[in-house]
Coordinates of C-alpha atoms in Angstrom, one line a residue:
M111 CA 7.8 5.4 -74.5
P112 CA 5.2 2.8 -75.4
R113 CA 6.0 -0.9 -75.1
E114 CA 6.7 -2.8 -78.2
F115 CA 3.7 -4.9 -79.3
T116 CA 4.2 -8.7 -78.8
P117 CA 2.3 -11.4 -80.8
K118 CA -1.1 -12.3 -79.5
V119 CA -3.9 -14.8 -79.9
V120 CA -7.6 -14.1 -79.2
T121 CA -8.9 -16.4 -76.6
A122 CA -12.2 -16.8 -74.8
N123 CA -14.4 -19.5 -73.3
A124 CA -17.1 -21.3 -75.3
L125 CA -20.5 -20.0 -74.1
L126 CA -22.2 -23.4 -73.8
E127 CA -19.4 -25.8 -72.8
G128 CA -17.1 -23.4 -71.0
D129 CA -14.0 -24.8 -72.8
V130 CA -11.1 -22.5 -73.6
V131 CA -11.3 -21.6 -77.3
Y132 CA -9.0 -19.7 -79.7
Q133 CA -9.9 -17.5 -82.7
T134 CA -8.6 -18.9 -86.0
A135 CA -7.5 -16.9 -89.1
D136 CA -10.7 -18.2 -90.9
D137 CA -13.0 -16.9 -88.2
R138 CA -13.7 -20.1 -86.4
W139 CA -13.2 -21.0 -82.7
S140 CA -10.9 -23.9 -82.0
R141 CA -10.2 -25.7 -78.8
H142 CA -6.5 -26.1 -80.0
L143 CA -4.1 -23.3 -79.5
S144 CA -2.0 -24.7 -82.4
E145 CA -4.9 -23.6 -84.7
A146 CA -5.1 -20.1 -83.4
E147 CA -4.3 -17.0 -85.5
L148 CA -1.0 -15.5 -84.2
I149 CA -1.4 -11.8 -84.6
S150 CA 1.7 -9.6 -84.8
D151 CA 0.0 -6.3 -85.8
E152 CA -1.5 -4.3 -82.9
A153 CA -4.3 -2.7 -85.0
L154 CA -5.3 -6.1 -86.4
A155 CA -5.3 -7.6 -82.9
K156 CA -7.7 -4.9 -81.7
L157 CA -9.9 -5.5 -84.7
R158 CA -10.0 -9.3 -84.1
L159 CA -10.7 -8.8 -80.4
A160 CA -13.6 -6.5 -81.3
Q161 CA -15.0 -9.1 -83.6
A162 CA -14.8 -11.7 -80.9
E163 CA -16.6 -9.4 -78.4
G164 CA -19.4 -9.1 -81.0
Q165 CA -20.0 -12.9 -80.7
P166 CA -21.7 -13.2 -77.3
E167 CA -23.8 -16.1 -78.6
L168 CA -20.6 -18.1 -79.0
V169 CA -18.0 -16.9 -76.5
V170 CA -17.6 -15.1 -73.2
G171 CA -14.6 -13.1 -71.9
P172 CA -12.5 -12.7 -75.0
Y173 CA -9.1 -11.2 -74.6
L174 CA -5.7 -10.9 -76.2
A175 CA -3.1 -13.3 -74.8
D176 CA 0.6 -13.2 -75.4
A177 CA 1.9 -16.0 -77.6
K178 CA 5.0 -17.0 -79.6
P179 CA 5.5 -18.8 -82.9
S180 CA 6.6 -22.4 -83.1
D181 CA 6.7 -25.2 -85.6
D182 CA 3.5 -26.5 -83.9
G183 CA 1.6 -23.1 -84.1
P184 CA 1.3 -20.5 -81.4
Q185 CA 2.6 -21.3 -77.9
P186 CA 1.8 -19.6 -74.7
T187 CA 4.4 -17.3 -73.1
H188 CA 2.8 -17.2 -69.7
F189 CA 1.9 -19.8 -67.1
R190 CA -1.7 -18.7 -67.0
E191 CA -2.2 -19.4 -70.7
E192 CA -0.4 -22.8 -70.5
F193 CA -2.8 -23.7 -67.6
R194 CA -5.8 -22.6 -69.6
R195 CA -4.6 -24.6 -72.6
T196 CA -4.2 -27.8 -70.7
G197 CA -6.8 -27.5 -68.0
P198 CA -6.7 -28.3 -64.3
S199 CA -3.6 -30.2 -63.4
N200 CA -5.0 -32.5 -60.6
Y201 CA -6.3 -35.2 -63.1
D202 CA -4.7 -36.9 -66.1
H203 CA -7.6 -37.0 -68.4
G204 CA -9.2 -34.9 -71.1
K205 CA -6.9 -32.1 -72.2
Q206 CA -4.1 -33.3 -69.8
A207 CA -4.0 -36.7 -71.5
E208 CA -3.9 -35.1 -75.0
V209 CA -0.9 -32.9 -74.2
N210 CA 1.2 -35.6 -72.5

């Protein structure tokens, strides 16, 4: 029996800066997970991923990441995605300072 599809966001790294970025519903790339499109339909998720893979001039390594809805937009459900969202944890600057 196939597993039930869980909500996803499309994430990648910005080609020039290397920053973690998220695909928005209006086809932009945002550095803020809260602006990401939360996709609950498997077919749409595959389509949105294919669109991201077709933008090699903007992003590298796009993939679907599990997420959950919240009042502040999508939130990660796995430690790896939380780490990618906030960046390295050994310094309190940049993304880490914004989250705290």
